[in-house]
PDB file of C-alpha atoms and ligand atoms in Angstrom:
ATOM      1  CA  MET A   1      26.907 -33.305 -16.493  1.00 54.00           C
ATOM      2  CA  SER A   2      24.203 -30.699 -17.109  1.00 61.00           C
ATOM      3  CA  GLN A   3      21.858 -30.095 -14.207  1.00 73.00           C
ATOM      4  CA  LYS A   4      18.177 -30.770 -14.776  1.00 81.00           C
ATOM      5  CA  LYS A   5      16.029 -27.640 -14.801  1.00 86.00           C
ATOM      6  CA  PRO A   6      13.252 -27.696 -12.199  1.00 95.00           C
ATOM      7  CA  LEU A   7       9.833 -28.262 -13.719  1.00 97.00           C
ATOM      8  CA  CYS A   8       6.308 -27.217 -12.854  1.00 98.00           C
ATOM      9  CA  LYS A   9       3.724 -29.941 -12.183  1.00 96.00           C
ATOM     10  CA  CYS A  10       2.613 -29.503 -15.827  1.00 97.00           C
ATOM     11  CA  GLY A  11       6.086 -30.386 -17.116  1.00 97.00           C
ATOM     12  CA  LYS A  12       7.064 -26.890 -18.274  1.00 98.00           C
ATOM     13  CA  PRO A  13      10.213 -25.133 -16.951  1.00 97.00           C
ATOM     14  CA  ALA A  14       9.628 -23.378 -13.625  1.00 98.00           C
ATOM     15  CA  VAL A  15       9.992 -19.594 -13.296  1.00 98.00           C
ATOM     16  CA  ILE A  16       9.813 -19.642  -9.507  1.00 98.00           C
ATOM     17  CA  PHE A  17      10.290 -21.907  -6.524  1.00 97.00           C
ATOM     18  CA  ARG A  18       7.894 -21.100  -3.685  1.00 97.00           C
ATOM     19  CA  LYS A  19       9.870 -22.297  -0.718  1.00 96.00           C
ATOM     20  CA  TYR A  20       6.977 -21.645   1.669  1.00 95.00           C
ATOM     21  CA  GLU A  21       4.792 -24.042  -0.333  1.00 95.00           C
ATOM     22  CA  GLY A  22       7.523 -26.313  -1.658  1.00 96.00           C
ATOM     23  CA  SER A  23       6.269 -25.856  -5.227  1.00 97.00           C
ATOM     24  CA  TYR A  24       7.832 -25.035  -8.609  1.00 98.00           C
ATOM     25  CA  LEU A  25       5.607 -23.072 -10.987  1.00 98.00           C
ATOM     26  CA  CYS A  26       5.822 -22.295 -14.694  1.00 98.00           C
ATOM     27  CA  LYS A  27       4.855 -18.868 -16.036  1.00 98.00           C
ATOM     28  CA  VAL A  28       1.213 -19.761 -16.715  1.00 98.00           C
ATOM     29  CA  HIS A  29       0.647 -21.518 -13.411  1.00 98.00           C
ATOM     30  CA  PHE A  30       2.444 -18.790 -11.468  1.00 98.00           C
ATOM     31  CA  LEU A  31       0.291 -16.016 -12.994  1.00 98.00           C
ATOM     32  CA  GLN A  32      -2.857 -18.068 -12.446  1.00 98.00           C
ATOM     33  CA  SER A  33      -1.910 -18.775  -8.861  1.00 98.00           C
ATOM     34  CA  VAL A  34      -1.335 -15.101  -8.004  1.00 98.00           C
ATOM     35  CA  GLU A  35      -4.644 -14.147  -9.588  1.00 98.00           C
ATOM     36  CA  ARG A  36      -6.440 -16.919  -7.733  1.00 98.00           C
ATOM     37  CA  LYS A  37      -4.970 -15.822  -4.408  1.00 98.00           C
ATOM     38  CA  VAL A  38      -5.935 -12.191  -5.001  1.00 98.00           C
ATOM     39  CA  LYS A  39      -9.491 -13.174  -6.011  1.00 98.00           C
ATOM     40  CA  LYS A  40      -9.791 -15.360  -2.918  1.00 98.00           C
ATOM     41  CA  ASN A  41      -8.551 -12.515  -0.729  1.00 97.00           C
ATOM     42  CA  ILE A  42     -11.175 -10.209  -2.262  1.00 97.00           C
ATOM     43  CA  ARG A  43     -13.917 -12.812  -1.798  1.00 97.00           C
ATOM     44  CA  ILE A  44     -13.241 -14.001   1.755  1.00 96.00           C
ATOM     45  CA  HIS A  45     -12.797 -10.497   3.124  1.00 96.00           C
ATOM     46  CA  ASN A  46     -15.641  -8.992   1.112  1.00 96.00           C
ATOM     47  CA  LEU A  47     -13.353  -6.280  -0.254  1.00 97.00           C
ATOM     48  CA  VAL A  48     -15.688  -5.394  -3.091  1.00 97.00           C
ATOM     49  CA  LYS A  49     -19.454  -4.934  -3.066  1.00 96.00           C
ATOM     50  CA  PRO A  50     -22.032  -4.098  -5.741  1.00 97.00           C
ATOM     51  CA  GLY A  51     -22.223  -0.346  -6.269  1.00 97.00           C
ATOM     52  CA  ASP A  52     -18.628   0.291  -5.191  1.00 97.00           C
ATOM     53  CA  LYS A  53     -16.636   3.082  -6.758  1.00 97.00           C
ATOM     54  CA  ILE A  54     -13.046   2.113  -6.068  1.00 98.00           C
ATOM     55  CA  GLY A  55     -10.076   4.441  -6.274  1.00 98.00           C
ATOM     56  CA  ILE A  56      -6.771   2.725  -6.876  1.00 98.00           C
ATOM     57  CA  GLY A  57      -3.726   4.573  -5.583  1.00 98.00           C
ATOM     58  CA  VAL A  58      -1.063   4.408  -8.290  1.00 98.00           C
ATOM     59  CA  SER A  59       2.498   5.607  -7.833  1.00 97.00           C
ATOM     60  CA  GLY A  60       4.038   3.954 -10.898  1.00 97.00           C
ATOM     61  CA  GLY A  61       5.958   1.360  -8.837  1.00 97.00           C
ATOM     62  CA  LYS A  62       5.444  -2.381  -9.325  1.00 98.00           C
ATOM     63  CA  ASP A  63       3.000  -2.895  -6.440  1.00 98.00           C
ATOM     64  CA  SER A  64       0.512  -0.254  -7.443  1.00 98.00           C
ATOM     65  CA  MET A  65       0.826  -1.087 -11.150  1.00 98.00           C
ATOM     66  CA  VAL A  66       0.098  -4.769 -10.506  1.00 98.00           C
ATOM     67  CA  THR A  67      -2.824  -3.786  -8.257  1.00 98.00           C
ATOM     68  CA  LEU A  68      -4.296  -1.559 -10.952  1.00 98.00           C
ATOM     69  CA  TYR A  69      -3.779  -4.176 -13.660  1.00 98.00           C
ATOM     70  CA  LEU A  70      -5.253  -7.007 -11.583  1.00 98.00           C
ATOM     71  CA  MET A  71      -8.205  -5.062 -10.219  1.00 98.00           C
ATOM     72  CA  HIS A  72      -9.027  -4.001 -13.760  1.00 98.00           C
ATOM     73  CA  LYS A  73      -8.695  -7.593 -14.976  1.00 98.00           C
ATOM     74  CA  ILE A  74     -10.872  -8.964 -12.186  1.00 98.00           C
ATOM     75  CA  LEU A  75     -13.474  -6.214 -11.956  1.00 97.00           C
ATOM     76  CA  SER A  76     -13.831  -4.728 -15.447  1.00 95.00           C
ATOM     77  CA  PRO A  77     -16.406  -7.373 -16.523  1.00 95.00           C
ATOM     78  CA  ARG A  78     -18.661  -6.159 -13.687  1.00 94.00           C
ATOM     79  CA  ARG A  79     -21.065  -3.406 -14.624  1.00 94.00           C
ATOM     80  CA  ASP A  80     -21.934  -2.657 -10.983  1.00 97.00           C
ATOM     81  CA  ILE A  81     -18.419  -1.519 -10.017  1.00 97.00           C
ATOM     82  CA  GLU A  82     -16.478   1.522 -11.134  1.00 97.00           C
ATOM     83  CA  ILE A  83     -12.699   1.919 -10.968  1.00 98.00           C
ATOM     84  CA  VAL A  84     -10.695   5.145 -11.099  1.00 98.00           C
ATOM     85  CA  SER A  85      -7.081   5.785 -10.178  1.00 98.00           C
ATOM     86  CA  ILE A  86      -5.448   8.397  -7.985  1.00 98.00           C
ATOM     87  CA  SER A  87      -1.827   9.505  -7.883  1.00 98.00           C
ATOM     88  CA  LEU A  88      -0.081  11.933  -5.580  1.00 98.00           C
ATOM     89  CA  ASP A  89       2.768  14.159  -6.612  1.00 98.00           C
ATOM     90  CA  GLU A  90       4.625  14.863  -3.386  1.00 97.00           C
ATOM     91  CA  GLY A  91       7.248  16.942  -5.167  1.00 97.00           C
ATOM     92  CA  ILE A  92      10.289  14.679  -4.860  1.00 96.00           C
ATOM     93  CA  ARG A  93      12.696  15.905  -7.500  1.00 95.00           C
ATOM     94  CA  GLY A  94      14.207  13.361  -9.855  1.00 94.00           C
ATOM     95  CA  TYR A  95      11.885  10.636  -8.608  1.00 95.00           C
ATOM     96  CA  ARG A  96       8.170  11.264  -8.759  1.00 94.00           C
ATOM     97  CA  GLU A  97       8.041  12.842 -12.234  1.00 92.00           C
ATOM     98  CA  SER A  98       9.299   9.665 -13.898  1.00 93.00           C
ATOM     99  CA  SER A  99       7.193   7.288 -11.794  1.00 95.00           C
ATOM    100  CA  LEU A 100       4.015   9.199 -12.658  1.00 97.00           C
ATOM    101  CA  LYS A 101       4.709   8.714 -16.361  1.00 97.00           C
ATOM    102  CA  TYR A 102       4.362   4.949 -15.926  1.00 97.00           C
ATOM    103  CA  ALA A 103       1.146   5.391 -13.943  1.00 98.00           C
ATOM    104  CA  LYS A 104      -0.371   7.660 -16.597  1.00 98.00           C
ATOM    105  CA  GLU A 105       0.620   5.287 -19.375  1.00 97.00           C
ATOM    106  CA  LEU A 106      -1.039   2.223 -17.804  1.00 98.00           C
ATOM    107  CA  CYS A 107      -4.230   4.155 -16.948  1.00 98.00           C
ATOM    108  CA  ARG A 108      -4.437   5.331 -20.534  1.00 98.00           C
ATOM    109  CA  LYS A 109      -3.887   1.805 -21.849  1.00 98.00           C
ATOM    110  CA  LEU A 110      -6.581   0.326 -19.610  1.00 98.00           C
ATOM    111  CA  GLY A 111      -8.982   3.231 -20.167  1.00 98.00           C
ATOM    112  CA  ILE A 112      -9.112   4.138 -16.467  1.00 98.00           C
ATOM    113  CA  ARG A 113      -9.725   7.716 -15.371  1.00 98.00           C
ATOM    114  CA  HIS A 114      -6.645   9.085 -13.614  1.00 98.00           C
ATOM    115  CA  TYR A 115      -6.602  11.918 -11.055  1.00 98.00           C
ATOM    116  CA  VAL A 116      -3.318  13.512  -9.926  1.00 98.00           C
ATOM    117  CA  TYR A 117      -3.063  15.749  -6.833  1.00 98.00           C
ATOM    118  CA  SER A 118       0.050  17.607  -5.754  1.00 98.00           C
ATOM    119  CA  PHE A 119       1.408  18.634  -2.367  1.00 98.00           C
ATOM    120  CA  ARG A 120       2.429  21.959  -3.871  1.00 97.00           C
ATOM    121  CA  LYS A 121      -1.138  22.774  -4.829  1.00 97.00           C
ATOM    122  CA  GLU A 122      -2.713  21.436  -1.650  1.00 95.00           C
ATOM    123  CA  PHE A 123      -0.193  22.553   0.975  1.00 96.00           C
ATOM    124  CA  GLY A 124       1.653  25.337  -0.880  1.00 96.00           C
ATOM    125  CA  LYS A 125       4.950  23.418  -0.713  1.00 96.00           C
ATOM    126  CA  THR A 126       6.574  20.367  -2.207  1.00 97.00           C
ATOM    127  CA  LEU A 127       7.895  17.653   0.098  1.00 97.00           C
ATOM    128  CA  ASP A 128      11.461  18.651  -0.847  1.00 96.00           C
ATOM    129  CA  GLN A 129      10.800  22.236   0.275  1.00 96.00           C
ATOM    130  CA  LYS A 130       9.067  21.159   3.473  1.00 95.00           C
ATOM    131  CA  VAL A 131      11.839  18.742   4.473  1.00 94.00           C
ATOM    132  CA  ARG A 132      14.440  21.464   3.923  1.00 92.00           C
ATOM    133  CA  GLN A 133      12.379  23.894   6.001  1.00 91.00           C
ATOM    134  CA  VAL A 134      11.917  21.471   8.921  1.00 89.00           C
ATOM    135  CA  LYS A 135      15.550  20.380   8.937  1.00 85.00           C
ATOM    136  CA  LYS A 136      16.697  24.019   8.907  1.00 85.00           C
ATOM    137  CA  SER A 137      14.451  24.882  11.849  1.00 81.00           C
ATOM    138  CA  GLY A 138      15.941  21.995  13.836  1.00 70.00           C
ATOM    139  CA  LYS A 139      12.445  20.714  14.724  1.00 64.00           C
ATOM    140  CA  GLU A 140      12.124  16.946  14.410  1.00 58.00           C
ATOM    141  CA  CYS A 141       8.708  15.405  13.988  1.00 50.00           C
ATOM    142  CA  GLY A 142       9.209  11.690  14.223  1.00 49.00           C
ATOM    143  CA  ILE A 143      11.701   8.912  13.690  1.00 53.00           C
ATOM    144  CA  GLU A 144      12.220   9.809  10.019  1.00 76.00           C
ATOM    145  CA  VAL A 145      11.400  13.418   9.243  1.00 86.00           C
ATOM    146  CA  SER A 146      10.758  13.070   5.521  1.00 91.00           C
ATOM    147  CA  CYS A 147       8.644   9.912   5.705  1.00 90.00           C
ATOM    148  CA  THR A 148       6.656  11.284   8.646  1.00 89.00           C
ATOM    149  CA  LEU A 149       5.875  14.492   6.765  1.00 94.00           C
ATOM    150  CA  CYS A 150       5.115  12.586   3.586  1.00 96.00           C
ATOM    151  CA  GLY A 151       3.045   9.793   5.154  1.00 93.00           C
ATOM    152  CA  VAL A 152       0.859  12.173   7.138  1.00 94.00           C
ATOM    153  CA  ALA A 153       0.156  14.359   4.103  1.00 97.00           C
ATOM    154  CA  ARG A 154      -0.403  11.389   1.800  1.00 96.00           C
ATOM    155  CA  ARG A 155      -2.999   9.791   4.085  1.00 94.00           C
ATOM    156  CA  TYR A 156      -4.764  13.126   4.508  1.00 96.00           C
ATOM    157  CA  LEU A 157      -4.857  13.936   0.812  1.00 96.00           C
ATOM    158  CA  LEU A 158      -5.852  10.466  -0.337  1.00 96.00           C
ATOM    159  CA  ASN A 159      -8.734  10.389   2.113  1.00 95.00           C
ATOM    160  CA  LYS A 160      -9.943  13.891   1.322  1.00 96.00           C
ATOM    161  CA  LYS A 161      -9.748  13.490  -2.444  1.00 97.00           C
ATOM    162  CA  SER A 162     -11.364  10.032  -2.306  1.00 96.00           C
ATOM    163  CA  ARG A 163     -14.299  11.558  -0.475  1.00 95.00           C
ATOM    164  CA  GLU A 164     -14.568  14.406  -2.964  1.00 96.00           C
ATOM    165  CA  LEU A 165     -14.582  11.854  -5.793  1.00 97.00           C
ATOM    166  CA  LYS A 166     -17.354   9.972  -3.923  1.00 97.00           C
ATOM    167  CA  LEU A 167     -15.293   6.807  -3.710  1.00 97.00           C
ATOM    168  CA  THR A 168     -16.567   4.024  -1.504  1.00 96.00           C
ATOM    169  CA  LYS A 169     -13.119   2.445  -1.105  1.00 96.00           C
ATOM    170  CA  LEU A 170      -9.504   3.274  -1.584  1.00 97.00           C
ATOM    171  CA  CYS A 171      -7.342   0.435  -2.853  1.00 98.00           C
ATOM    172  CA  THR A 172      -3.583   0.378  -2.251  1.00 97.00           C
ATOM    173  CA  GLY A 173      -0.768  -1.871  -3.465  1.00 98.00           C
ATOM    174  CA  HIS A 174       0.634  -3.003  -0.106  1.00 97.00           C
ATOM    175  CA  ASN A 175       2.131  -6.473  -0.394  1.00 98.00           C
ATOM    176  CA  LEU A 176       2.988  -9.125   2.199  1.00 98.00           C
ATOM    177  CA  ASP A 177       6.432  -7.622   2.847  1.00 98.00           C
ATOM    178  CA  ASP A 178       5.012  -4.117   3.431  1.00 97.00           C
ATOM    179  CA  GLU A 179       2.385  -5.444   5.778  1.00 98.00           C
ATOM    180  CA  SER A 180       4.634  -7.708   7.834  1.00 98.00           C
ATOM    181  CA  GLN A 181       7.148  -4.850   8.155  1.00 97.00           C
ATOM    182  CA  ALA A 182       4.363  -2.464   9.198  1.00 96.00           C
ATOM    183  CA  VAL A 183       3.243  -4.861  11.948  1.00 97.00           C
ATOM    184  CA  LEU A 184       6.756  -4.825  13.432  1.00 97.00           C
ATOM    185  CA  MET A 185       7.275  -1.080  12.863  1.00 94.00           C
ATOM    186  CA  ASN A 186       4.077  -0.187  14.710  1.00 94.00           C
ATOM    187  CA  TYR A 187       5.060  -2.493  17.524  1.00 95.00           C
ATOM    188  CA  ILE A 188       8.601  -1.086  17.798  1.00 94.00           C
ATOM    189  CA  ARG A 189       7.308   2.488  17.721  1.00 91.00           C
ATOM    190  CA  GLY A 190       4.552   1.657  20.181  1.00 94.00           C
ATOM    191  CA  ASP A 191       1.949   2.973  17.747  1.00 91.00           C
ATOM    192  CA  LEU A 192      -0.916   0.670  18.676  1.00 93.00           C
ATOM    193  CA  TYR A 193      -3.513   3.070  17.315  1.00 88.00           C
ATOM    194  CA  ARG A 194      -2.063   2.839  13.817  1.00 89.00           C
ATOM    195  CA  ALA A 195      -1.686  -0.925  14.217  1.00 94.00           C
ATOM    196  CA  SER A 196      -5.371  -1.202  15.092  1.00 92.00           C
ATOM    197  CA  ARG A 197      -6.245   0.383  11.760  1.00 90.00           C
ATOM    198  CA  MET A 198      -4.430  -2.266   9.725  1.00 93.00           C
ATOM    199  CA  GLY A 199      -6.023  -5.612   8.876  1.00 92.00           C
ATOM    200  CA  PRO A 200      -7.499  -7.465   5.928  1.00 93.00           C
ATOM    201  CA  GLU A 201     -10.848  -5.641   5.864  1.00 90.00           C
ATOM    202  CA  PRO A 202     -11.616  -1.945   5.454  1.00 85.00           C
ATOM    203  CA  ILE A 203     -12.610  -0.228   8.683  1.00 80.00           C
ATOM    204  CA  VAL A 204     -14.887   2.752   8.868  1.00 71.00           C
ATOM    205  CA  ARG A 205     -14.942   4.432  12.259  1.00 65.00           C
ATOM    206  CA  ASN A 206     -15.885   7.817  11.004  1.00 70.00           C
ATOM    207  CA  GLY A 207     -18.273   8.945   8.273  1.00 76.00           C
ATOM    208  CA  LYS A 208     -15.534  11.029   6.668  1.00 87.00           C
ATOM    209  CA  PHE A 209     -13.028   8.233   6.554  1.00 89.00           C
ATOM    210  CA  ILE A 210     -12.823   6.152   3.354  1.00 94.00           C
ATOM    211  CA  GLY A 211     -12.050   2.472   4.048  1.00 94.00           C
ATOM    212  CA  ARG A 212      -8.882   0.977   2.563  1.00 95.00           C
ATOM    213  CA  ILE A 213      -8.508  -2.332   0.798  1.00 97.00           C
ATOM    214  CA  LYS A 214      -5.241  -4.131   0.031  1.00 98.00           C
ATOM    215  CA  PRO A 215      -5.804  -7.001  -2.409  1.00 98.00           C
ATOM    216  CA  LEU A 216      -2.053  -7.885  -2.620  1.00 98.00           C
ATOM    217  CA  ARG A 217      -1.667  -8.122   1.127  1.00 98.00           C
ATOM    218  CA  ILE A 218      -0.947 -11.864   0.970  1.00 98.00           C
ATOM    219  CA  ILE A 219       1.426 -11.780  -2.025  1.00 98.00           C
ATOM    220  CA  PRO A 220       5.186 -11.602  -1.289  1.00 98.00           C
ATOM    221  CA  GLU A 221       7.010  -8.629  -2.829  1.00 98.00           C
ATOM    222  CA  LYS A 222       9.240 -10.842  -5.016  1.00 98.00           C
ATOM    223  CA  GLU A 223       6.143 -12.431  -6.533  1.00 98.00           C
ATOM    224  CA  VAL A 224       4.567  -9.046  -7.231  1.00 98.00           C
ATOM    225  CA  ALA A 225       7.744  -8.052  -9.107  1.00 98.00           C
ATOM    226  CA  LEU A 226       7.767 -11.326 -11.050  1.00 98.00           C
ATOM    227  CA  TYR A 227       4.070 -10.956 -11.858  1.00 98.00           C
ATOM    228  CA  ALA A 228       4.737  -7.455 -13.244  1.00 98.00           C
ATOM    229  CA  ILE A 229       7.643  -8.645 -15.400  1.00 98.00           C
ATOM    230  CA  LEU A 230       5.854 -11.723 -16.735  1.00 98.00           C
ATOM    231  CA  SER A 231       2.733  -9.666 -17.535  1.00 98.00           C
ATOM    232  CA  GLY A 232       4.814  -7.163 -19.485  1.00 98.00           C
ATOM    233  CA  LEU A 233       4.015  -4.261 -17.163  1.00 98.00           C
ATOM    234  CA  LYS A 234       6.452  -1.371 -17.305  1.00 97.00           C
ATOM    235  CA  TYR A 235       7.057   0.177 -13.922  1.00 97.00           C
ATOM    236  CA  HIS A 236       9.295   2.613 -12.097  1.00 96.00           C
ATOM    237  CA  ASN A 237      12.046   0.673 -10.423  1.00 94.00           C
ATOM    238  CA  LYS A 238      13.835   3.303  -8.340  1.00 93.00           C
ATOM    239  CA  GLU A 239      13.533   3.645  -4.585  1.00 91.00           C
ATOM    240  CA  CYS A 240      12.436   6.930  -3.117  1.00 93.00           C
ATOM    241  CA  PRO A 241      15.564   8.947  -2.191  1.00 92.00           C
ATOM    242  CA  TYR A 242      14.089   9.648   1.255  1.00 92.00           C
ATOM    243  CA  ARG A 243      13.637   5.977   2.136  1.00 87.00           C
ATOM    244  CA  CYS A 244      15.912   5.378   5.090  1.00 81.00           C
ATOM    245  CA  GLY A 245      16.233   4.419   8.715  1.00 82.00           C
ATOM    246  CA  LEU A 246      14.042   2.066  10.660  1.00 87.00           C
ATOM    247  CA  ARG A 247      11.902   0.827   7.754  1.00 89.00           C
ATOM    248  CA  LEU A 248      14.992  -0.408   5.887  1.00 92.00           C
ATOM    249  CA  GLU A 249      16.407  -2.074   8.995  1.00 95.00           C
ATOM    250  CA  VAL A 250      13.114  -3.842   9.658  1.00 96.00           C
ATOM    251  CA  ARG A 251      12.926  -4.902   5.994  1.00 96.00           C
ATOM    252  CA  ASP A 252      16.413  -6.453   6.125  1.00 97.00           C
ATOM    253  CA  PHE A 253      15.643  -8.121   9.438  1.00 97.00           C
ATOM    254  CA  VAL A 254      12.419  -9.716   8.174  1.00 98.00           C
ATOM    255  CA  ASN A 255      14.106 -10.805   4.918  1.00 98.00           C
ATOM    256  CA  LYS A 256      16.913 -12.487   6.842  1.00 97.00           C
ATOM    257  CA  LEU A 257      14.391 -14.300   9.028  1.00 97.00           C
ATOM    258  CA  GLU A 258      12.441 -15.392   5.943  1.00 97.00           C
ATOM    259  CA  GLU A 259      15.575 -16.833   4.339  1.00 96.00           C
ATOM    260  CA  LYS A 260      16.159 -19.083   7.326  1.00 96.00           C
ATOM    261  CA  HIS A 261      12.555 -19.728   8.328  1.00 96.00           C
ATOM    262  CA  SER A 262      10.463 -19.821   5.219  1.00 96.00           C
ATOM    263  CA  GLY A 263       6.893 -18.546   5.653  1.00 97.00           C
ATOM    264  CA  ILE A 264       7.701 -16.186   8.521  1.00 98.00           C
ATOM    265  CA  LYS A 265       6.179 -13.161   6.765  1.00 98.00           C
ATOM    266  CA  PHE A 266       2.856 -14.989   6.500  1.00 98.00           C
ATOM    267  CA  SER A 267       3.113 -16.001  10.115  1.00 98.00           C
ATOM    268  CA  ILE A 268       3.781 -12.403  11.295  1.00 98.00           C
ATOM    269  CA  LEU A 269       0.668 -11.233   9.467  1.00 97.00           C
ATOM    270  CA  GLU A 270      -1.597 -14.129  10.400  1.00 97.00           C
ATOM    271  CA  THR A 271      -0.722 -13.810  14.091  1.00 97.00           C
ATOM    272  CA  PHE A 272      -1.363 -10.084  13.930  1.00 97.00           C
ATOM    273  CA  ASP A 273      -4.757 -10.632  12.262  1.00 97.00           C
ATOM    274  CA  ARG A 274      -5.725 -12.975  15.095  1.00 97.00           C
ATOM    275  CA  ILE A 275      -5.028 -10.432  17.834  1.00 97.00           C
ATOM    276  CA  LEU A 276      -6.463  -7.527  15.816  1.00 96.00           C
ATOM    277  CA  PRO A 277     -10.083  -7.734  17.078  1.00 94.00           C
ATOM    278  CA  SER A 278      -8.915  -7.469  20.720  1.00 95.00           C
ATOM    279  CA  LEU A 279      -6.490  -4.686  19.849  1.00 94.00           C
ATOM    280  CA  ARG A 280      -9.257  -2.730  18.095  1.00 91.00           C
ATOM    281  CA  SER A 281     -11.685  -2.949  20.964  1.00 91.00           C
ATOM    282  CA  GLN A 282      -8.930  -1.920  23.390  1.00 92.00           C
ATOM    283  CA  MET A 283      -8.015   1.075  21.210  1.00 89.00           C
ATOM    284  CA  GLU A 284     -11.652   2.107  20.906  1.00 85.00           C
ATOM    285  CA  LYS A 285     -11.879   2.151  24.697  1.00 87.00           C
ATOM    286  CA  GLU A 286      -8.656   4.141  25.057  1.00 86.00           C
ATOM    287  CA  ILE A 287      -9.167   6.624  22.243  1.00 79.00           C
ATOM    288  CA  GLY A 288     -12.949   6.739  22.231  1.00 74.00           C
ATOM    289  CA  GLU A 289     -14.665   8.702  19.528  1.00 72.00           C
ATOM    290  CA  LEU A 290     -12.689  10.061  16.615  1.00 74.00           C
ATOM    291  CA  TYR A 291     -12.694  13.837  16.364  1.00 81.00           C
ATOM    292  CA  TYR A 292     -12.934  16.071  13.381  1.00 89.00           C
ATOM    293  CA  CYS A 293      -9.919  18.380  13.210  1.00 93.00           C
ATOM    294  CA  LYS A 294     -10.807  21.886  14.434  1.00 94.00           C
ATOM    295  CA  LYS A 295      -8.752  23.469  11.662  1.00 93.00           C
ATOM    296  CA  CYS A 296      -9.510  21.427   8.544  1.00 93.00           C
ATOM    297  CA  GLY A 297     -12.529  19.290   9.516  1.00 92.00           C
ATOM    298  CA  GLU A 298     -10.855  16.015   8.524  1.00 90.00           C
ATOM    299  CA  PRO A 299     -11.043  12.895  10.736  1.00 86.00           C
ATOM    300  CA  SER A 300      -8.446  12.904  13.493  1.00 86.00           C
ATOM    301  CA  SER A 301      -7.595  11.116  16.735  1.00 79.00           C
ATOM    302  CA  LYS A 302      -6.827  14.509  18.345  1.00 84.00           C
ATOM    303  CA  GLU A 303      -8.413  17.963  18.260  1.00 90.00           C
ATOM    304  CA  ILE A 304      -5.908  19.157  15.663  1.00 93.00           C
ATOM    305  CA  CYS A 305      -4.899  16.617  13.059  1.00 93.00           C
ATOM    306  CA  LYS A 306      -1.291  15.707  12.352  1.00 92.00           C
ATOM    307  CA  THR A 307      -1.420  17.276   8.879  1.00 95.00           C
ATOM    308  CA  CYS A 308      -2.457  20.663  10.252  1.00 95.00           C
ATOM    309  CA  GLU A 309       0.148  20.337  12.997  1.00 94.00           C
ATOM    310  CA  LEU A 310       2.990  19.584  10.584  1.00 93.00           C
ATOM    311  CA  TRP A 311       2.020  21.242   7.327  1.00 92.00           C
ATOM    312  CA  ARG A 312      -0.130  24.261   8.040  1.00 82.00           C
TER     313      ARG A 312
HETATM  314  S1  SF4 B   1       9.745   6.610   1.182  1.00 63.98           S
HETATM  315 FE1  SF4 B   1       9.001   8.152   2.621  1.00 63.98          FE
HETATM  316  S2  SF4 B   1       9.231  10.108   1.535  1.00 63.98           S
HETATM  317 FE2  SF4 B   1       9.393   8.488  -0.013  1.00 63.98          FE
HETATM  318  S3  SF4 B   1       7.304   8.261  -0.831  1.00 63.98           S
HETATM  319 FE3  SF4 B   1       7.524   6.767   0.856  1.00 63.98          FE
HETATM  320  S4  SF4 B   1       6.768   7.840   2.699  1.00 63.98           S
HETATM  321 FE4  SF4 B   1       7.163   9.395   1.112  1.00 63.98          FE
HETATM  322 ZN1   ZN B   2       2.809 -25.248 -15.129  1.00 63.98          ZN
HETATM  323 ZN1   ZN B   3      -6.508  19.292  10.248  1.00 63.98          ZN
END
């Protein structure tokens, strides 16, 4: 006996079962639902305002490509908002070159101005070279050397270049999985300062700091991938060769929990958002004013910023 295929409420075959909602959705209703959720996220958190010039960080992976595509779809009819895209070339051989091709291609197709900045040009070294140098010297600089070096430099460069481009906001492709993992990672590492800078709305504690927005923050990673495929978006599907350690363990842990207890990723994030205001005010008391780095002049929680400490 052939098994009946699950159907959407409209009667068409379902492309996805959302266990956390108990609903089957066909292609059309799935795409519409994701777009509706993203629009609602933008609206309730006031992520976009008239006069904004928004820079979308694009790596060529599914999350950033969907973000670029959706932000363009939602915002291009508005004359009072400008969108550009920014990519970073960290210098990861055999990985970044191919992902940037996808990013360039989509920007060209959508007619969005695309800026690319490289670690080599900015810091005089690629990430590959820097990781080799640090490992050789035996100096460790965090739980995962490569991701620490990369993350610090990426945040620095994105902020600096966004300011130079006179952007009012920087938009990234973080999805629900990234965010729920980040909540746990910050907790495990005891990095409450970084945790206090997460959240659904952009924070500006320093005139030189460009606020971040994450429109896909409430969309599970699997749905972002499905959205990309069903919308015909071509994206880079490889994982960064440096991805390792704690982040992967936390990812597997959260995925296992989600399998058994559907909706747990939402619950991790929603609980975090509820305690965020208290965490922020506590961090402001503990850290006080943000400094400007004595070496480079960029915003920093210490006298010398992490980028200058690690890269210069
Ligand atoms: S996985 Fe680590 S090294 Fe690779 S791009 Fe992300 S932060 Fe950088
Ligand atoms: Zn349907
Ligand atoms: Zn500095």
